GROMACS .gro file of C-alpha atoms in nm:
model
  220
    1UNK     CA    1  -8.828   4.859  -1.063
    2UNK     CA    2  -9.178   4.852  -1.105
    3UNK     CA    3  -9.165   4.588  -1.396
    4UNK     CA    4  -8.957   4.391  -1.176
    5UNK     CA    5  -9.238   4.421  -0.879
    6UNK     CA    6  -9.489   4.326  -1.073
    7UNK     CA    7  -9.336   4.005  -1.239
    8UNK     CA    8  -9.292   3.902  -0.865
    9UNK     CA    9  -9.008   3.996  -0.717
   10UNK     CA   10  -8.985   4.130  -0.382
   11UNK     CA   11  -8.861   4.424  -0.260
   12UNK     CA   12  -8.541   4.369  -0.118
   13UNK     CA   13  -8.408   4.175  -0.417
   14UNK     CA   14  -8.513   4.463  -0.696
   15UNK     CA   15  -8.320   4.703  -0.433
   16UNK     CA   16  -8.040   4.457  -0.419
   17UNK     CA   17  -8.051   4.426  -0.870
   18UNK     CA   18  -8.018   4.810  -0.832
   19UNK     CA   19  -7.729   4.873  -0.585
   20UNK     CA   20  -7.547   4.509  -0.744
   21UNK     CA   21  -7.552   4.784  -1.076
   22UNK     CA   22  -7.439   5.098  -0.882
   23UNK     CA   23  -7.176   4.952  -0.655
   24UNK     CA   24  -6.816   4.810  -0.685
   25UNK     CA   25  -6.743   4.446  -0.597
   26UNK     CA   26  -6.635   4.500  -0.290
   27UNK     CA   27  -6.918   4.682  -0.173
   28UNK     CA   28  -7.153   4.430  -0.397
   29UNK     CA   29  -7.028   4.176  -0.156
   30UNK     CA   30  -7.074   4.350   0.235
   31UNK     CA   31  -7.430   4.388   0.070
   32UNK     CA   32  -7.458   4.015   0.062
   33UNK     CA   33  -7.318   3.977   0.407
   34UNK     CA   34  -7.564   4.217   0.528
   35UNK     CA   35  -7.888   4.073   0.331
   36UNK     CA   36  -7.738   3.724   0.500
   37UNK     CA   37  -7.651   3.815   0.856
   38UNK     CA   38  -7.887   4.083   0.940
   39UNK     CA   39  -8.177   4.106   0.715
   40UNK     CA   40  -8.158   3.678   0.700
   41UNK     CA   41  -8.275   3.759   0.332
   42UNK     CA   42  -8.129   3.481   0.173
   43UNK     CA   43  -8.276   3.537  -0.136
   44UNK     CA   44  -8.145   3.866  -0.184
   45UNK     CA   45  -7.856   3.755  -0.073
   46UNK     CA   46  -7.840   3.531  -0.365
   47UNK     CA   47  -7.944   3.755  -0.613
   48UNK     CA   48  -7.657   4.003  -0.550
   49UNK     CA   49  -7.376   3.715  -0.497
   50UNK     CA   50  -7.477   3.549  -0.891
   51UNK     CA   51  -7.479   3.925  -0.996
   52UNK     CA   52  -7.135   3.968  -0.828
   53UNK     CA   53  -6.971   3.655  -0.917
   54UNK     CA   54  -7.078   3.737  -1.259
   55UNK     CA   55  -6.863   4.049  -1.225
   56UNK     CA   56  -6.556   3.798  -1.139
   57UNK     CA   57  -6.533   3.896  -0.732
   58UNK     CA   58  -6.400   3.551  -0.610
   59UNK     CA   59  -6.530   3.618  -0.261
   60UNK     CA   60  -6.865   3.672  -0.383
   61UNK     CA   61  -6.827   3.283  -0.638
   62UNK     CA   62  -6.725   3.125  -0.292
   63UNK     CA   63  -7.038   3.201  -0.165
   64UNK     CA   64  -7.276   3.145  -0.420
   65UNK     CA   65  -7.116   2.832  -0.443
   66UNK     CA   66  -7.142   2.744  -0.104
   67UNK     CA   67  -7.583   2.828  -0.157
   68UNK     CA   68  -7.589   2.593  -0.467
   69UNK     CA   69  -7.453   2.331  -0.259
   70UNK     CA   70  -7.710   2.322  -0.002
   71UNK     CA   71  -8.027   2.544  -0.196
   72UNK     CA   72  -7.976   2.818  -0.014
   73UNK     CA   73  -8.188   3.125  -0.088
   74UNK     CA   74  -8.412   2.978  -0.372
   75UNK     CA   75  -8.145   2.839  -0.570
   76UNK     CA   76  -8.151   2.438  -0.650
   77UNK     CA   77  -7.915   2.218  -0.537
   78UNK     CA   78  -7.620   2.191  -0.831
   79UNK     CA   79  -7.322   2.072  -0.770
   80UNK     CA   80  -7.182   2.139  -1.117
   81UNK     CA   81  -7.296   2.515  -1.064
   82UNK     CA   82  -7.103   2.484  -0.724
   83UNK     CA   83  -6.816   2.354  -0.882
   84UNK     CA   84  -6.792   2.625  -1.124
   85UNK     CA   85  -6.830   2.910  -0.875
   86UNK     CA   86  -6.541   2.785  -0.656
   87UNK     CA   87  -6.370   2.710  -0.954
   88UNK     CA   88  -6.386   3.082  -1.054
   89UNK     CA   89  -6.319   3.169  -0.693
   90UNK     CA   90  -5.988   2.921  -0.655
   91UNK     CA   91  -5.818   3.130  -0.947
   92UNK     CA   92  -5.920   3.501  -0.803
   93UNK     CA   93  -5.696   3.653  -0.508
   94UNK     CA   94  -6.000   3.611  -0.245
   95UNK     CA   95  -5.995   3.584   0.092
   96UNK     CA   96  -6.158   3.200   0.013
   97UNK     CA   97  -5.976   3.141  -0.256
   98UNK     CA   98  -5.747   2.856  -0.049
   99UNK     CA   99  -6.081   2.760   0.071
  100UNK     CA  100  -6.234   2.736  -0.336
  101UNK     CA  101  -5.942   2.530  -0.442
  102UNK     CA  102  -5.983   2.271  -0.183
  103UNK     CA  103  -6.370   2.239  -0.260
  104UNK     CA  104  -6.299   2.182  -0.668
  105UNK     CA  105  -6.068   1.901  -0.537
  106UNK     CA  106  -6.332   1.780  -0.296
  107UNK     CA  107  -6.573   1.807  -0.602
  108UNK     CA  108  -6.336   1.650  -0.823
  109UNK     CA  109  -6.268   1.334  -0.574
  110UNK     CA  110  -6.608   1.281  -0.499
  111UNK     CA  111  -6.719   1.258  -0.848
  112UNK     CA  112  -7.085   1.334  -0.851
  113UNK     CA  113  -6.991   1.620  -1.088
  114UNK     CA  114  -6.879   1.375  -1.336
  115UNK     CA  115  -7.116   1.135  -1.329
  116UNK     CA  116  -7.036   0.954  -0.997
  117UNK     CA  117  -6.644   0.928  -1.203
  118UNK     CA  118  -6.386   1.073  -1.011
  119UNK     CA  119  -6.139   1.268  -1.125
  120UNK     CA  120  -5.813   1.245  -0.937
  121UNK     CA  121  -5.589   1.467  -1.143
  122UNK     CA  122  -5.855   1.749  -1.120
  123UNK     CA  123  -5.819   1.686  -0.726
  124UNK     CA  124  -5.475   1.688  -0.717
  125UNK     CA  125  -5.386   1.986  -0.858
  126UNK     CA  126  -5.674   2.191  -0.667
  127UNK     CA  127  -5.562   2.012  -0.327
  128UNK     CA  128  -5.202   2.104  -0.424
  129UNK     CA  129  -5.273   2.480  -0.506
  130UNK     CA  130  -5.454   2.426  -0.163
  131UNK     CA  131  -5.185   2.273   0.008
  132UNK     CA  132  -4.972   2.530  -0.083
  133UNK     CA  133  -5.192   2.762   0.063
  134UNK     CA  134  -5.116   2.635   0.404
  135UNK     CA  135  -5.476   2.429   0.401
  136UNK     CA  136  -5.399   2.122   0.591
  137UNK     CA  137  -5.723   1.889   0.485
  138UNK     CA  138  -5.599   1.964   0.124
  139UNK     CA  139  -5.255   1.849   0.233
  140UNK     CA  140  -5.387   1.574   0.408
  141UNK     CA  141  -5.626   1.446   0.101
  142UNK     CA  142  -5.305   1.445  -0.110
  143UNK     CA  143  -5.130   1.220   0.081
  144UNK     CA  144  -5.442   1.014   0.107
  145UNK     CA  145  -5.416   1.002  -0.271
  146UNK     CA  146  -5.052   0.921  -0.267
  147UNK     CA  147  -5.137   0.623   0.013
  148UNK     CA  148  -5.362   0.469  -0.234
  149UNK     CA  149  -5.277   0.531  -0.577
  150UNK     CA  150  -5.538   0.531  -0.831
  151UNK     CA  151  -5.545   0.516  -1.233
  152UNK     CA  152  -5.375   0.848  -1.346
  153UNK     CA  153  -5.184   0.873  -1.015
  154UNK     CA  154  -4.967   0.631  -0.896
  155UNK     CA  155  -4.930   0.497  -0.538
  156UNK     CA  156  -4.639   0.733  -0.392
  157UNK     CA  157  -4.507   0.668  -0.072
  158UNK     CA  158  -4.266   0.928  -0.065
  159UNK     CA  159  -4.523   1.162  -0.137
  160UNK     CA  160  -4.773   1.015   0.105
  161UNK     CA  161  -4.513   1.081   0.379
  162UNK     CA  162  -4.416   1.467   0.249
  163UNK     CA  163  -4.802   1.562   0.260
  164UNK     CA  164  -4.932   1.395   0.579
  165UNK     CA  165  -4.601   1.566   0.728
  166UNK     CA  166  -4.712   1.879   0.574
  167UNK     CA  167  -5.083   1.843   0.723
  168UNK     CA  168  -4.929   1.743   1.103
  169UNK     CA  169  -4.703   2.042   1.067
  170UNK     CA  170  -5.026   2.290   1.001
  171UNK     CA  171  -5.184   2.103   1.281
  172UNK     CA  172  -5.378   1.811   1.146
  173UNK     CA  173  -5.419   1.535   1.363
  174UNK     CA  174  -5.444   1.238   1.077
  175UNK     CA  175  -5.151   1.392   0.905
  176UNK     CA  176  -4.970   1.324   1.221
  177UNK     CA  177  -5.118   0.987   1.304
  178UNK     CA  178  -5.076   0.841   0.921
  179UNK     CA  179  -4.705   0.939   0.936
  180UNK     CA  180  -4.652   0.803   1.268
  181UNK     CA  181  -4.754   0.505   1.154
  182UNK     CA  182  -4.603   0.502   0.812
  183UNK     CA  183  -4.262   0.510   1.032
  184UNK     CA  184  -4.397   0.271   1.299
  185UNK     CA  185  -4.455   0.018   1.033
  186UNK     CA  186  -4.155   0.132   0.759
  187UNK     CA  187  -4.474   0.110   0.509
  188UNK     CA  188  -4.286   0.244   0.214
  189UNK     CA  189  -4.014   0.428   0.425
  190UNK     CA  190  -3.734   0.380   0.622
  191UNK     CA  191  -3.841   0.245   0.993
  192UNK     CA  192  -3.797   0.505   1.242
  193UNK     CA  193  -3.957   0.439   1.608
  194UNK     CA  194  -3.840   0.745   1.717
  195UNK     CA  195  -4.034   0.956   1.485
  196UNK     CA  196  -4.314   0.741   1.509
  197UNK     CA  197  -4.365   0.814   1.876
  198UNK     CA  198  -4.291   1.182   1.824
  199UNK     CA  199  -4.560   1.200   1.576
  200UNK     CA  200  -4.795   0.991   1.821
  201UNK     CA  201  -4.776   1.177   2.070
  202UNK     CA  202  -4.831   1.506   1.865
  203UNK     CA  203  -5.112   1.409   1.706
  204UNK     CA  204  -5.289   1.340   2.062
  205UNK     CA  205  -5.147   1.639   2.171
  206UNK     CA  206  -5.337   1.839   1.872
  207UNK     CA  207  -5.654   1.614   2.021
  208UNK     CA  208  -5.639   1.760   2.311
  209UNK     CA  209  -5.608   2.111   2.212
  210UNK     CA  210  -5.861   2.082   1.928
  211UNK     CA  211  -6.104   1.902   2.172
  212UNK     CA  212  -6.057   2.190   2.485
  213UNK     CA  213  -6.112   2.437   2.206
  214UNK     CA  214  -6.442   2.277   2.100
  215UNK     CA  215  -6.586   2.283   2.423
  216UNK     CA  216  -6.485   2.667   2.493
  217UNK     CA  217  -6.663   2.780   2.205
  218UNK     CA  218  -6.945   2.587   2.258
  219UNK     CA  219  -6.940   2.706   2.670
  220UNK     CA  220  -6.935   3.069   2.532
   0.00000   0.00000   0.00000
């Protein structure tokens, strides 16, 4: 501790290197939340989530990933560092896991991890474990993919139509609108007007709800 002090550490992260050693994961991790949320000692914060993730608790990589993406508490900007964390997090049984997958496929898409190259079968399969999950935007990117087609996954209309479905039924209001008008315009399916205006008029429904609930929480 005192050789730690002196090469310029502060306080709260040489007590945070010493309780990361004597507690489990789980407690490792309310440690974080409460150098975060209460103490707003971010850099502690950090220090304990790289030790944790280190130690393979996937709530603890989601995090840390989430602070490399935006430099949070001392750590630089990385991307491929994020990637990696939510990478490790996606294959753990967190409570973020669902939310890890979807961020390696957003990663993946975007393709300033690879050298501005995106790679679409990495996204896939991370918005599909994600997807599966019940996460609509995953869902919803997937049958973006599927709409457009792109080397290494073909244009899919079938598909397209299964995911945005998929989104609209877990409450995603493009889901619903790309579908309604994949059957308004029988764009790779079978013309329905019936469905079309069903799937209209849930999607503005779903605007509605999502746009009272934004200005309750923000009236709170």
């Amino acid at each position: 501790t005192v050789r730690a002090a002196r090469a310029g550490w502060g306080v709260s992260v040489v007590v945070a290197v010493i309780l990361t050693v004597t507690l489990p994961p789980a407690g490792c991790h309310r440690l974080a939340d409460y150098l975060e949320n209460i103490r707003k000692d971010f850099v502690g914060a950090a220090t304990v989530l790289r030790d944790n993730c280190e130690r393979g608790h996937g709530d603890s990589c989601y995090k840390l990933g989430a602070y490399h993406i935006t430099g949070k508490g001392g750590l630089s900007v990385d991307l491929k560092a994020a990637y990696n964390c939510f990478l490790t997090s996606c294959e753990k049984d967190g409570k973020k896991s669902i939310n890890a997958c979807h961020n390696v496929g957003l990663l993946a898409h975007d393709g300033r991890i690879n050298d501005d190259k995106p790679d679409l079968d990495v996204a896939r399969d991370y918005y599909d474990k994600a997807c599966n999950g019940s996460f609509a935007p995953s869902c919803f990117n997937l049958s973006a993919i599927y709409l457009q087609g792109a080397p290494g996954v073909p244009k899919d209309m079938n598909l397209a139509l299964k995911y945005s479905l998929k989104a609209c039924d877990l409450g995603h209001v493009w889901g619903c609108a790309n579908a309604s008008r994949m059957y308004k315009l029988g764009d790779g399916v079978e013309k329905n007007d019936d469905k079309a205006e069903a799937l209209k008029k849930r999607a503005k429904d779903l605007h509605k709800e999502q746009s009272e609930a934004a200005t309750l929480i923000f009236g709170e």
